[in-house]
Coordinates of C-alpha atoms in Angstrom, one line a residue:
Chain O
M1 CA -22.5 -4.9 -7.1
A2 CA -24.7 -2.2 -6.8
L3 CA -26.1 -3.1 -10.4
R4 CA -28.5 -5.7 -10.6
P5 CA -30.3 -6.9 -13.7
C6 CA -33.6 -5.5 -14.2
G7 CA -36.2 -6.6 -12.5
T8 CA -34.3 -8.7 -9.9
Y9 CA -35.2 -8.2 -6.3
D10 CA -34.3 -9.5 -3.1
Q11 CA -36.9 -10.7 -0.8
S12 CA -34.5 -12.7 1.5
Y13 CA -31.3 -12.2 3.0
A14 CA -30.2 -15.6 1.7
Q15 CA -31.4 -14.0 -1.7
D16 CA -29.1 -11.1 -1.1
M17 CA -26.0 -13.0 -0.2
A18 CA -26.3 -15.5 -2.8
I19 CA -23.5 -15.8 -5.5
L20 CA -25.6 -16.8 -8.1
R21 CA -28.9 -14.5 -8.2
T22 CA -30.9 -14.9 -11.5
R23 CA -32.0 -18.1 -13.5
L24 CA -29.9 -16.7 -16.5
Q25 CA -26.6 -17.3 -14.0
W26 CA -27.6 -20.7 -13.0
I27 CA -28.3 -21.8 -16.3
L28 CA -24.9 -20.2 -17.2
L29 CA -23.0 -22.2 -14.5
I30 CA -24.8 -25.7 -15.4
V31 CA -24.0 -25.5 -19.0
G32 CA -20.3 -24.4 -18.8
L33 CA -19.9 -27.0 -16.1
V34 CA -21.8 -29.5 -18.5
I35 CA -19.3 -28.3 -21.2
L36 CA -16.3 -28.6 -18.9
F37 CA -17.1 -32.1 -17.7
T38 CA -17.7 -33.6 -21.4
A39 CA -14.8 -31.9 -22.7
P40 CA -12.9 -35.3 -22.5
L41 CA -15.2 -36.6 -25.1
Y42 CA -14.4 -34.4 -27.7
L43 CA -11.5 -32.4 -27.6
P44 CA -7.9 -33.6 -28.5
G45 CA -5.2 -34.6 -26.0
R46 CA -3.2 -31.5 -26.7
W47 CA -6.1 -29.3 -25.6
L48 CA -6.6 -31.5 -22.6
N49 CA -3.3 -31.4 -21.2
L50 CA -3.5 -27.6 -21.3
M51 CA -6.5 -27.8 -19.9
N52 CA -4.9 -29.8 -17.0
L53 CA -2.1 -27.3 -16.6
I54 CA -4.7 -24.6 -16.3
G55 CA -6.4 -26.6 -13.6
I56 CA -3.2 -27.0 -11.7
S57 CA -2.2 -23.7 -12.0
L58 CA -5.5 -22.5 -11.0
I59 CA -5.7 -24.1 -7.6
A60 CA -1.9 -22.8 -6.9
V61 CA -3.3 -19.0 -8.0
L62 CA -6.5 -19.4 -6.1
G63 CA -4.4 -20.1 -2.8
L64 CA -1.8 -17.1 -3.6
N65 CA -4.8 -14.9 -4.1
I66 CA -6.5 -15.7 -0.8
L67 CA -2.7 -15.1 0.7
T68 CA -1.8 -11.9 -1.4
G69 CA -5.2 -10.4 -2.9
Y70 CA -7.2 -10.8 0.3
C71 CA -4.9 -11.0 3.1
G72 CA -2.3 -8.6 1.6
Q73 CA 0.7 -10.6 2.3
I74 CA 3.2 -11.0 -0.7
S75 CA 4.5 -14.4 -1.4
L76 CA 7.1 -15.2 -3.8
G77 CA 7.3 -19.0 -2.9
Q78 CA 4.4 -20.7 -4.3
A79 CA 6.4 -22.8 -6.5
A80 CA 8.2 -23.9 -3.6
F81 CA 5.3 -25.0 -1.7
M82 CA 4.1 -26.5 -4.6
A83 CA 7.2 -28.5 -4.6
V84 CA 6.8 -30.0 -1.0
G85 CA 3.2 -30.9 -1.7
A86 CA 4.4 -32.6 -4.8
Y87 CA 7.2 -34.5 -3.3
T88 CA 5.3 -35.4 -0.3
S89 CA 2.6 -36.9 -2.4
G90 CA 5.4 -38.5 -4.9
V91 CA 7.3 -40.4 -2.1
L92 CA 4.3 -41.8 -0.1
T93 CA 2.8 -42.9 -3.6
A94 CA 6.3 -44.4 -5.3
K95 CA 8.2 -45.5 -2.0
L96 CA 5.3 -46.3 0.5
G97 CA 2.9 -47.8 -1.9
W98 CA 0.3 -45.2 -0.7
S99 CA -2.8 -44.8 -3.0
F100 CA -3.0 -41.2 -4.5
W101 CA -6.2 -40.4 -2.7
A102 CA -4.5 -40.9 0.7
A103 CA -1.5 -39.1 -0.5
L104 CA -3.2 -36.0 -1.4
P105 CA -4.5 -34.6 2.0
C106 CA -0.9 -35.4 3.5
A107 CA 0.6 -33.6 0.5
A108 CA -1.8 -30.6 1.4
L109 CA -1.1 -30.9 5.1
S110 CA 2.7 -31.0 4.8
A111 CA 2.6 -27.6 2.4
G112 CA 0.3 -25.9 4.8
I113 CA 3.0 -26.8 7.5
V114 CA 5.9 -25.8 5.9
G115 CA 3.9 -22.3 4.3
V116 CA 3.3 -21.6 8.0
I117 CA 6.9 -22.1 9.1
F118 CA 8.0 -19.6 6.3
G119 CA 4.9 -17.3 7.4
L120 CA 6.7 -17.0 10.6
P121 CA 8.6 -14.0 9.7
S122 CA 5.3 -12.4 9.0
L123 CA 5.1 -11.8 12.7
R124 CA 7.7 -9.0 12.4
V125 CA 7.9 -7.9 8.8
K126 CA 5.9 -6.9 6.3
G127 CA 5.3 -5.8 2.3
F128 CA 8.7 -6.0 0.8
Y129 CA 10.6 -8.0 3.6
L130 CA 7.9 -10.5 3.7
A131 CA 8.7 -10.9 0.0
M132 CA 12.4 -11.7 0.5
A133 CA 11.3 -14.2 3.4
T134 CA 9.0 -16.0 1.0
L135 CA 11.9 -15.6 -1.7
A136 CA 14.2 -17.6 0.6
A137 CA 11.6 -20.7 0.8
Q138 CA 11.8 -20.6 -2.8
F139 CA 15.7 -21.1 -2.7
I140 CA 16.0 -23.2 0.4
I141 CA 13.3 -25.8 -0.3
P142 CA 14.1 -27.0 -3.8
A143 CA 17.8 -27.1 -2.8
L144 CA 16.8 -29.4 0.5
I145 CA 15.0 -31.5 -1.9
A146 CA 17.9 -31.9 -4.4
H147 CA 20.8 -32.6 -1.8
P148 CA 20.2 -33.8 1.9
L149 CA 16.9 -35.4 0.9
E150 CA 18.0 -37.0 -2.1
G151 CA 17.9 -40.4 -0.8
I152 CA 14.1 -40.5 -0.8
T153 CA 13.5 -37.9 -3.9
H154 CA 16.2 -39.0 -6.1
G155 CA 17.4 -35.1 -6.4
V156 CA 18.0 -34.0 -9.8
R157 CA 17.7 -37.7 -11.5
S158 CA 13.8 -37.3 -11.1
L159 CA 11.5 -39.1 -9.3
I160 CA 8.9 -41.6 -10.9
V161 CA 5.7 -41.2 -9.5
P162 CA 3.2 -44.1 -10.0
V163 CA -0.4 -43.8 -11.8
P164 CA -3.6 -42.7 -9.5
K165 CA -5.8 -45.7 -9.5
I166 CA -9.5 -46.2 -8.3
G167 CA -10.1 -49.8 -7.8
G168 CA -8.6 -51.3 -10.9
V169 CA -9.1 -48.2 -13.1
A170 CA -5.6 -46.4 -13.7
F171 CA -5.8 -42.8 -15.0
T172 CA -3.1 -42.7 -17.4
S173 CA -3.9 -40.4 -20.4
P174 CA -5.0 -36.8 -20.6
A175 CA -8.5 -37.4 -20.8
Q176 CA -8.5 -39.6 -17.6
I177 CA -6.1 -37.6 -15.3
Y178 CA -8.5 -34.6 -16.7
C179 CA -11.4 -36.9 -14.6
I180 CA -9.3 -35.9 -11.6
I181 CA -7.8 -32.6 -11.8
I182 CA -10.7 -30.5 -13.3
P183 CA -13.1 -31.6 -10.6
I184 CA -10.9 -31.0 -7.9
A185 CA -10.2 -27.6 -9.2
V186 CA -14.0 -26.7 -9.7
L187 CA -14.2 -27.7 -6.2
M188 CA -11.0 -25.5 -4.7
T189 CA -12.7 -22.4 -6.8
F190 CA -16.0 -23.1 -5.0
F191 CA -13.9 -23.2 -1.7
A192 CA -11.8 -20.1 -2.4
K193 CA -15.1 -18.0 -3.2
N194 CA -16.7 -18.9 -0.1
I195 CA -13.9 -18.8 2.4
V196 CA -13.3 -15.2 1.7
R197 CA -17.3 -14.8 2.2
T198 CA -16.9 -16.0 5.9
G199 CA -15.6 -14.1 9.0
V200 CA -12.4 -15.5 8.4
G201 CA -12.2 -13.8 4.9
R202 CA -13.3 -10.5 6.1
A203 CA -10.6 -10.9 9.1
F204 CA -8.4 -11.2 5.9
I205 CA -9.7 -8.0 4.2
A206 CA -9.3 -5.9 7.5
I207 CA -5.7 -7.1 7.8
R208 CA -5.1 -6.5 4.0
D209 CA -6.3 -3.1 4.2
N210 CA -5.1 -1.6 7.7
E211 CA -3.2 -4.0 10.0
L212 CA -3.3 -1.6 13.0
A213 CA -7.2 -0.6 12.4
A214 CA -7.7 -4.6 12.5
E215 CA -5.8 -5.3 15.7
V216 CA -7.7 -2.5 17.4
Q217 CA -10.9 -4.1 16.2
G218 CA -9.9 -7.3 17.8
V219 CA -8.5 -9.4 15.0
N220 CA -6.0 -11.7 16.0
V221 CA -3.6 -10.5 13.0
F222 CA -0.6 -12.8 13.5
A223 CA -3.1 -15.9 14.0
Y224 CA -5.0 -14.8 11.0
K225 CA -1.8 -14.2 8.9
L226 CA -0.7 -17.7 9.7
L227 CA -3.8 -19.2 8.4
A228 CA -3.7 -17.6 5.3
F229 CA -0.3 -18.8 4.6
F230 CA -1.9 -22.2 5.8
I231 CA -4.8 -22.0 3.3
C232 CA -2.7 -20.5 0.4
S233 CA 0.3 -23.5 0.9
V234 CA -2.6 -25.8 1.3
Y235 CA -3.8 -24.9 -2.1
A236 CA -0.4 -25.2 -3.4
G237 CA 0.3 -28.5 -1.8
I238 CA -3.0 -29.9 -3.5
A239 CA -1.7 -28.4 -7.0
G240 CA 1.7 -29.9 -6.4
S241 CA 0.0 -33.3 -5.7
L242 CA -1.9 -33.1 -8.8
W243 CA 1.2 -32.0 -11.1
A244 CA 3.0 -34.9 -9.3
H245 CA 0.6 -37.5 -10.8
W246 CA 0.1 -35.4 -14.0
M247 CA 3.8 -35.3 -15.0
R248 CA 4.4 -38.5 -13.2
A249 CA 8.3 -37.5 -13.0
L250 CA 9.5 -35.0 -10.4
N251 CA 12.7 -32.9 -10.3
P252 CA 13.5 -30.0 -8.3
D253 CA 13.9 -27.8 -11.1
H254 CA 10.1 -28.0 -12.1
F255 CA 9.5 -25.6 -9.1
S256 CA 12.0 -22.8 -9.5
L257 CA 11.8 -18.9 -8.9
I258 CA 10.5 -18.0 -12.6
D259 CA 7.3 -20.3 -11.5
S260 CA 6.6 -18.6 -8.5
I261 CA 6.8 -15.2 -10.4
W262 CA 4.3 -16.9 -13.4
Y263 CA 1.7 -17.5 -10.6
V264 CA 2.0 -14.0 -9.1
G265 CA 1.7 -12.8 -12.7
M266 CA -1.5 -14.9 -13.3
M267 CA -2.9 -13.4 -9.9
I268 CA -1.9 -9.6 -11.3
V269 CA -3.2 -10.1 -14.8
G270 CA -6.4 -11.8 -13.7
G271 CA -7.2 -9.3 -10.7
L272 CA -6.0 -9.1 -7.1
G273 CA -8.8 -10.2 -4.7
S274 CA -11.0 -11.5 -6.9
T275 CA -11.8 -15.4 -7.5
A276 CA -13.1 -14.7 -11.1
G277 CA -9.9 -13.0 -12.0
A278 CA -7.9 -15.9 -10.8
V279 CA -9.6 -18.1 -13.5
F280 CA -9.6 -15.3 -16.0
G281 CA -5.4 -14.6 -15.4
V282 CA -4.6 -18.5 -15.2
A283 CA -6.4 -19.0 -18.4
F284 CA -5.0 -16.2 -20.2
L285 CA -1.5 -16.4 -19.7
R286 CA -1.6 -20.4 -20.0
I287 CA -3.1 -19.8 -23.6
L288 CA -0.9 -17.1 -24.3
D289 CA 2.1 -19.4 -23.3
E290 CA 0.8 -22.3 -25.6
A291 CA 0.0 -19.8 -28.5
T292 CA 3.3 -18.4 -28.0
K293 CA 5.0 -21.7 -28.2
V294 CA 3.1 -22.5 -31.7
F295 CA 4.1 -19.4 -33.2
V296 CA 7.5 -19.6 -32.5
M297 CA 7.4 -23.2 -33.8
W298 CA 6.2 -21.7 -37.1
L299 CA 8.5 -18.7 -36.7
S300 CA 11.5 -20.8 -36.4
S301 CA 10.5 -23.2 -39.2
V302 CA 10.4 -20.0 -41.5
F303 CA 13.6 -18.3 -40.3
I304 CA 15.8 -21.4 -39.8
A305 CA 18.8 -19.3 -38.9
W306 CA 17.6 -17.9 -36.0
G307 CA 15.8 -20.7 -34.8
A308 CA 17.3 -21.9 -31.3
F309 CA 17.6 -18.5 -29.8
L310 CA 14.3 -17.8 -31.1
Q311 CA 12.7 -20.6 -29.3
A312 CA 14.5 -19.6 -25.9
A313 CA 14.3 -15.7 -26.1
F314 CA 10.5 -15.4 -27.6
G315 CA 8.7 -16.8 -24.2
P316 CA 10.3 -14.9 -21.5
I317 CA 10.1 -11.8 -24.0
V318 CA 6.3 -12.0 -24.3
Y319 CA 5.4 -12.8 -20.8
G320 CA 7.6 -10.2 -19.2
L321 CA 6.1 -7.8 -21.6
V322 CA 2.6 -8.8 -20.8
I323 CA 3.0 -8.7 -17.1
V324 CA 4.6 -5.3 -17.2
L325 CA 2.0 -3.8 -19.4
F326 CA -0.6 -5.1 -17.5
I327 CA 0.7 -3.8 -14.5
I328 CA 1.3 0.0 -15.8
F329 CA -1.9 0.1 -18.2
E330 CA -4.6 -2.1 -15.9
P331 CA -3.5 -2.9 -12.3
R332 CA -6.8 -4.0 -11.5
G333 CA -6.7 -6.8 -14.1
L334 CA -9.1 -8.8 -16.6
A335 CA -11.5 -9.2 -13.5
H336 CA -12.1 -5.3 -13.5
R337 CA -12.5 -5.5 -17.2
W338 CA -15.2 -8.2 -16.6
E339 CA -16.9 -6.1 -14.4
I340 CA -17.0 -3.1 -16.6
F341 CA -18.6 -5.2 -19.5
K342 CA -21.2 -6.8 -17.2
I343 CA -22.2 -3.5 -15.8
S344 CA -22.7 -1.8 -19.3
Y345 CA -24.5 -5.0 -20.4
R346 CA -27.0 -4.9 -17.9
I347 CA -27.7 -1.2 -18.1
R348 CA -27.9 -1.3 -21.9
P349 CA -29.0 0.6 -23.9
F350 CA -28.1 3.7 -21.4
A351 CA -24.3 4.7 -21.2
Y352 CA -24.2 5.3 -17.3
Chain Q
M1 CA 43.8 -23.8 9.9
Q2 CA 45.2 -23.1 6.5
E3 CA 42.3 -24.4 5.0
L4 CA 39.8 -22.1 7.3
L5 CA 42.1 -18.8 6.5
Q6 CA 41.8 -19.6 2.7
Y7 CA 38.1 -19.9 3.1
I8 CA 38.0 -16.8 5.3
A9 CA 40.0 -15.1 2.3
N10 CA 37.9 -16.1 -0.7
G11 CA 35.1 -15.2 1.3
L12 CA 36.0 -11.9 1.8
M13 CA 37.2 -11.2 -1.6
V14 CA 33.8 -12.7 -3.4
G15 CA 31.9 -10.5 -0.5
G16 CA 33.8 -7.5 -2.2
I17 CA 31.4 -8.2 -5.4
Y18 CA 28.4 -8.9 -3.3
A19 CA 29.2 -5.5 -1.5
L20 CA 29.5 -4.2 -4.7
I21 CA 25.9 -5.3 -6.2
A22 CA 24.4 -4.5 -2.7
L23 CA 25.5 -0.9 -3.0
G24 CA 23.9 -0.6 -6.4
I25 CA 20.7 -2.1 -4.6
V26 CA 20.8 0.3 -1.6
L27 CA 21.5 3.4 -3.9
V28 CA 18.3 3.1 -5.8
Y29 CA 16.4 1.8 -2.6
K30 CA 17.3 5.1 -0.9
S31 CA 16.0 7.3 -3.1
T32 CA 13.1 5.9 -5.1
S33 CA 12.1 3.2 -2.3
I34 CA 12.3 0.6 -4.9
F35 CA 14.1 -2.9 -4.5
N36 CA 16.1 -3.5 -7.7
F37 CA 15.3 -7.1 -8.6
I38 CA 16.9 -6.7 -11.6
I39 CA 20.4 -5.7 -10.9
G40 CA 21.5 -9.2 -12.0
Q41 CA 20.3 -8.8 -15.4
M42 CA 22.0 -5.2 -15.4
M43 CA 25.4 -7.0 -14.6
M44 CA 24.8 -9.3 -17.3
F45 CA 23.9 -6.6 -19.8
G46 CA 27.0 -4.7 -18.5
A47 CA 29.2 -7.9 -19.2
F48 CA 27.5 -8.7 -22.5
F49 CA 28.4 -5.0 -23.5
F50 CA 31.8 -5.1 -22.9
W51 CA 32.1 -8.6 -24.5
M52 CA 30.2 -7.1 -27.6
F53 CA 32.5 -3.8 -27.9
A54 CA 35.8 -5.6 -27.0
Q55 CA 35.7 -9.0 -28.9
Q56 CA 33.0 -8.4 -31.8
F57 CA 33.7 -4.7 -32.6
N58 CA 37.5 -5.1 -31.7
W59 CA 37.4 -1.8 -29.9
P60 CA 40.2 -1.0 -27.4
I61 CA 39.9 -2.0 -24.0
W62 CA 39.6 1.6 -22.5
L63 CA 37.0 2.3 -24.8
S64 CA 35.0 -0.7 -24.5
L65 CA 35.2 -0.5 -20.9
L66 CA 33.8 3.2 -20.8
A67 CA 31.2 2.2 -23.4
A68 CA 29.9 -0.7 -21.7
L69 CA 29.4 1.2 -18.5
A70 CA 27.5 4.1 -20.5
A71 CA 25.4 1.3 -22.0
S72 CA 24.6 -0.1 -18.7
A73 CA 23.7 3.0 -17.3
G74 CA 21.5 3.5 -20.3
V75 CA 19.7 0.4 -19.3
G76 CA 19.0 1.5 -15.7
L77 CA 17.7 4.8 -17.3
L78 CA 15.5 2.9 -19.9
V79 CA 14.1 0.8 -16.9
E80 CA 13.2 3.6 -14.7
R81 CA 12.0 5.9 -17.3
L82 CA 9.9 3.0 -19.3
T83 CA 8.5 1.1 -16.4
L84 CA 9.3 2.4 -13.0
R85 CA 8.1 6.1 -13.5
P86 CA 4.5 5.0 -14.9
L87 CA 4.0 3.1 -11.2
I88 CA 4.9 6.1 -8.8
G89 CA 2.3 6.0 -6.1
Q90 CA 1.0 2.5 -6.8
P91 CA 1.1 -0.1 -4.3
L92 CA 4.2 -2.0 -3.5
L93 CA 3.5 -5.3 -5.1
S94 CA 3.2 -3.7 -8.4
S95 CA 6.7 -2.5 -8.1
V96 CA 8.2 -5.8 -6.6
L97 CA 6.4 -7.7 -9.7
V98 CA 6.9 -5.3 -12.4
T99 CA 10.8 -5.7 -11.5
L100 CA 10.5 -9.3 -11.4
A101 CA 8.9 -9.4 -14.9
M102 CA 11.5 -7.0 -16.4
A103 CA 14.2 -9.4 -15.0
Y104 CA 12.6 -12.1 -16.8
L105 CA 12.3 -9.8 -20.1
L106 CA 15.7 -8.9 -20.0
N107 CA 17.0 -12.5 -19.7
G108 CA 14.9 -13.0 -23.2
I109 CA 16.3 -10.1 -24.7
A110 CA 19.8 -10.9 -23.8
M111 CA 19.2 -14.2 -25.2
G112 CA 18.0 -13.0 -28.0
I113 CA 20.8 -10.6 -28.9
W114 CA 23.8 -12.5 -27.3
G115 CA 22.6 -16.2 -27.6
A116 CA 22.9 -18.6 -24.8
Y117 CA 26.8 -19.7 -25.3
Q118 CA 29.2 -18.7 -22.4
Q119 CA 31.7 -16.1 -23.7
R120 CA 35.2 -15.3 -22.6
L121 CA 36.2 -11.9 -21.6
P122 CA 39.5 -10.5 -23.0
D123 CA 42.4 -10.4 -20.5
F124 CA 41.7 -6.7 -19.3
L125 CA 42.9 -6.9 -15.5
P126 CA 46.5 -6.7 -15.2
G127 CA 48.6 -8.6 -12.2
A128 CA 49.1 -11.9 -10.8
R129 CA 47.9 -13.8 -8.0
V130 CA 49.3 -12.9 -4.6
V131 CA 50.4 -15.5 -1.7
V132 CA 50.5 -14.2 1.7
G133 CA 51.3 -16.7 4.1
G134 CA 50.3 -19.7 2.2
I135 CA 47.0 -18.0 1.4
V136 CA 46.2 -17.7 -2.3
F137 CA 44.4 -14.6 -3.4
A138 CA 43.3 -14.6 -6.9
H139 CA 44.0 -11.2 -8.8
D140 CA 40.8 -10.8 -10.1
L141 CA 39.0 -11.4 -6.7
L142 CA 41.7 -8.7 -5.5
W143 CA 40.7 -6.3 -8.0
S144 CA 36.9 -6.6 -7.2
F145 CA 37.6 -6.3 -3.7
G146 CA 39.6 -3.3 -4.2
L147 CA 37.1 -1.8 -6.4
A148 CA 34.2 -2.2 -4.4
M149 CA 35.9 -0.2 -1.6
V150 CA 36.9 2.6 -3.9
V151 CA 33.0 2.7 -5.2
F152 CA 32.2 2.4 -1.4
V153 CA 34.5 5.6 -0.8
L154 CA 33.3 7.6 -3.9
L155 CA 29.8 6.8 -2.8
L156 CA 30.3 8.1 0.8
L157 CA 31.9 11.4 -0.9
F158 CA 29.3 11.7 -3.3
Y159 CA 26.7 11.5 -0.7
Q160 CA 28.5 13.8 1.7
R161 CA 30.2 16.2 -0.6
T162 CA 28.2 16.9 -3.8
R163 CA 24.9 18.8 -4.4
A164 CA 23.4 15.9 -6.2
G165 CA 24.4 13.7 -3.0
L166 CA 22.4 16.1 -1.2
A167 CA 19.3 16.3 -3.0
M168 CA 19.2 12.3 -3.2
R169 CA 19.7 12.0 0.9
A170 CA 16.8 14.6 1.0
T171 CA 14.5 12.6 -1.7
A172 CA 15.7 9.5 0.7
D173 CA 14.1 11.4 3.5
S174 CA 10.8 12.5 2.0
H175 CA 9.9 12.7 -1.7
Q176 CA 7.5 15.4 -1.1
I177 CA 9.3 17.8 1.0
A178 CA 12.0 17.4 -1.3
Q179 CA 9.8 18.4 -4.1
A180 CA 8.5 21.2 -2.2
R181 CA 12.1 22.6 -1.6
G182 CA 12.7 22.8 -5.4
I183 CA 14.6 19.2 -5.9
D184 CA 13.5 17.7 -9.3
V185 CA 12.7 14.3 -7.5
R186 CA 12.4 12.7 -11.1
R187 CA 15.9 13.7 -12.3
I188 CA 17.1 12.2 -8.8
F189 CA 14.9 8.7 -9.7
A190 CA 16.9 8.7 -13.1
L191 CA 20.5 9.7 -11.6
S192 CA 19.9 6.8 -8.9
W193 CA 19.1 4.3 -11.7
A194 CA 21.9 5.3 -14.0
L195 CA 24.6 5.2 -11.0
C196 CA 23.2 1.8 -10.1
G197 CA 23.7 1.0 -13.9
V198 CA 27.4 2.0 -13.6
I199 CA 28.0 -0.1 -10.4
A200 CA 26.1 -3.1 -11.9
G201 CA 28.2 -2.9 -15.1
I202 CA 31.5 -2.6 -13.2
G203 CA 30.5 -5.9 -10.9
G204 CA 29.1 -7.7 -14.1
M205 CA 32.4 -7.1 -15.8
L206 CA 34.8 -8.3 -12.6
L207 CA 32.4 -11.4 -12.3
A208 CA 32.5 -12.2 -15.9
Y209 CA 36.3 -12.1 -16.0
R210 CA 36.2 -15.2 -13.6
L211 CA 32.8 -16.9 -14.6
G212 CA 32.7 -16.1 -18.3
V213 CA 29.6 -14.1 -19.7
S214 CA 26.4 -16.0 -19.7
Q215 CA 23.0 -16.0 -18.2
F216 CA 24.6 -17.3 -15.5
L217 CA 25.7 -14.2 -14.2
S218 CA 22.2 -12.8 -13.6
L219 CA 21.7 -15.4 -10.8
V220 CA 24.6 -13.9 -9.0
G221 CA 22.6 -10.9 -8.4
L222 CA 20.3 -12.9 -6.2
K223 CA 23.0 -13.6 -3.8
A224 CA 23.3 -9.9 -3.2
F225 CA 19.7 -9.5 -1.6
P226 CA 20.4 -11.5 1.7
A227 CA 23.4 -9.1 1.6
V228 CA 21.3 -6.1 1.5
L229 CA 18.8 -6.9 3.9
F230 CA 21.7 -8.2 6.4
G231 CA 23.3 -4.7 6.5
G232 CA 19.9 -2.8 6.4
L233 CA 18.2 -1.8 3.0
D234 CA 18.8 2.0 3.4
S235 CA 22.4 1.8 4.8
V236 CA 25.6 2.1 2.6
L237 CA 27.8 1.0 5.4
G238 CA 25.4 -2.0 5.9
A239 CA 25.6 -3.0 2.2
L240 CA 29.7 -3.2 2.4
V241 CA 29.4 -5.0 6.0
G242 CA 26.6 -7.3 4.8
G243 CA 28.4 -8.3 1.4
L244 CA 31.4 -9.1 3.1
T245 CA 29.6 -11.2 5.9
V246 CA 27.7 -13.0 3.5
G247 CA 30.6 -13.8 1.2
I248 CA 32.5 -15.4 4.2
L249 CA 29.9 -17.3 5.6
E250 CA 28.8 -18.8 2.5
N251 CA 32.6 -20.1 1.5
L252 CA 32.7 -21.5 5.3
A253 CA 29.6 -23.1 4.9
G254 CA 30.7 -24.4 1.4
G255 CA 33.8 -25.5 2.5
L256 CA 33.6 -26.9 5.9
I257 CA 29.9 -28.5 5.7
D258 CA 28.9 -29.3 1.9
P259 CA 29.4 -27.6 -1.2
W260 CA 25.2 -27.5 -1.7
M261 CA 25.3 -25.4 1.5
S262 CA 27.1 -22.2 0.0
E263 CA 23.7 -22.1 -2.4
I264 CA 21.4 -21.5 0.5
T265 CA 23.4 -20.2 3.2
P266 CA 22.6 -16.8 2.3
Y267 CA 18.9 -17.0 2.4
I268 CA 19.3 -18.7 5.8
I269 CA 21.0 -15.6 7.1
L270 CA 18.2 -13.8 5.2
L271 CA 15.2 -15.5 7.3
L272 CA 17.3 -15.3 10.5
V273 CA 17.9 -11.5 10.1
L274 CA 14.4 -11.0 8.8
I275 CA 13.2 -12.6 12.3
I276 CA 15.9 -11.3 14.7
K277 CA 16.3 -8.0 13.4
P278 CA 14.0 -6.9 10.8
D279 CA 15.4 -3.6 9.7
G280 CA 19.0 -5.3 9.4
L281 CA 22.2 -4.1 11.7
F282 CA 22.3 -0.4 10.1
G283 CA 19.0 0.0 8.8
V284 CA 16.9 2.9 10.1
K285 CA 14.0 1.7 12.2
R286 CA 10.7 2.7 10.7
I287 CA 7.8 3.5 13.4
E288 CA 4.5 3.0 11.9
R289 CA 1.6 5.7 12.6
I290 CA -1.9 5.2 12.1

């Protein structure tokens, strides 16, 4: 971030380190937040549900981004860790009658612990092998939920989760649950942005850039890797808990390998190692997904003969193609494009 | 006792197919350092091509077999040319994710071309089941086990005796040095993917004979991953041993403990192997230098 808007000088360290440096940035942030928080007043339910899904996915992808984008450990098991959080929260509220607000931290913690367990192989293996270890989590966790724990999770017959409540107010409709999901998503974005600006975040980046060099410098590589797994899974657990109370019916099939690939794909499309990138990636792919659904519905009403296949085939083709094209042509993701746009805007009218 | 032996026999036979798929993965990994996550989809394509040629076009069986193998080799070539060649030199995550995304994409394409219904293959494997001492060997499983062994031997001969095999081994050692010695590394990559396509095609047809041709076939590829890591990613012998071991353990766990255990046993093995012996049983140990 070498380029500043013209006339902006830092006069203290606090100014130098601030995320938001100019008045315009503050105004944009506040206006954006106001629009975001007043959205239930004027957006229709369908849009709010899309926003809810974006919020939940954003939390999961932010966690993954800390693990993969900053600490450099590949994980293909984010959906499985979400399942842990979702089922913890679901069972605590549905079976034991806890309130949602007590179940949420428990869900985060339990997912975090499971994440650390599956992060243990990172002591010995890295890169591709670690991806396989997390892939194992992706198969083992849903199978455990579906079979040995069937007594408490109801397995494939779906667990019905109660509506979250504050006092006497129940959060049922999309607009009401929006009021829970979006503030938490904003808060988690704030944390994610700041975790990587601390010493812990710098240790993560050191591990990503060169593990041996980081260890020689005195970074406890194993502890920090497990911490990265813990943070990543805590995010997944919170996302899972919100998912549980948003869908209000849980099934192990909701947390399959495809979902994990979606989360990694969102992170790649947005841009690795960038909090803004996570937001862009999630919003882009979720909106694309929704647009594809609408388009296919229209297409299959025009070409009725193909209908059924079209609906099943079109989504995977579009999604797979987008990810492949992004990796080949813009591996640094939308965040990189955004940086280019910001820089060219700042130095306008000059070209360089 | 009888039951136990039956489980082991079944496991050994099913393990033959896993070993075959694992061989395909090892073949690609050795020369390109890319893990072939889409081998399940390549199997599915092989089986669907065979079904299309034999049942829809009514070609004779031998012709459809050859055509299907050629077509699945073509799928391998296309994947390599279109998605993986542009990624040479990119970080690992890119190649992992691009193959996973391709897997999803190929599933969609197969669904678009052939639909979601399960299809039956024609009866193309001669023979009947064999009973030895009360233990039943299904003839399709015997075929797949036998073919896995044949492919294994052919692959070893190919690596030891042919110029192309030698060039592939050189490429596996170091891309740069191989290139400096005049080996066309890109051709080797293409050859590896085409061969992998053929192997996946054979595996897919054999499996489809038993399970029918459907999207489900692509999931079986996932079970070969633990087999590959068990034996070591770059070892041909390891793929064979890993495939058979995973097959046997899976059948034992499924038969003796609970059927659902057969789904996750390969992955539990995978986790244990990764923690205890990260390079697998026969894999080459890589020492990291600064």
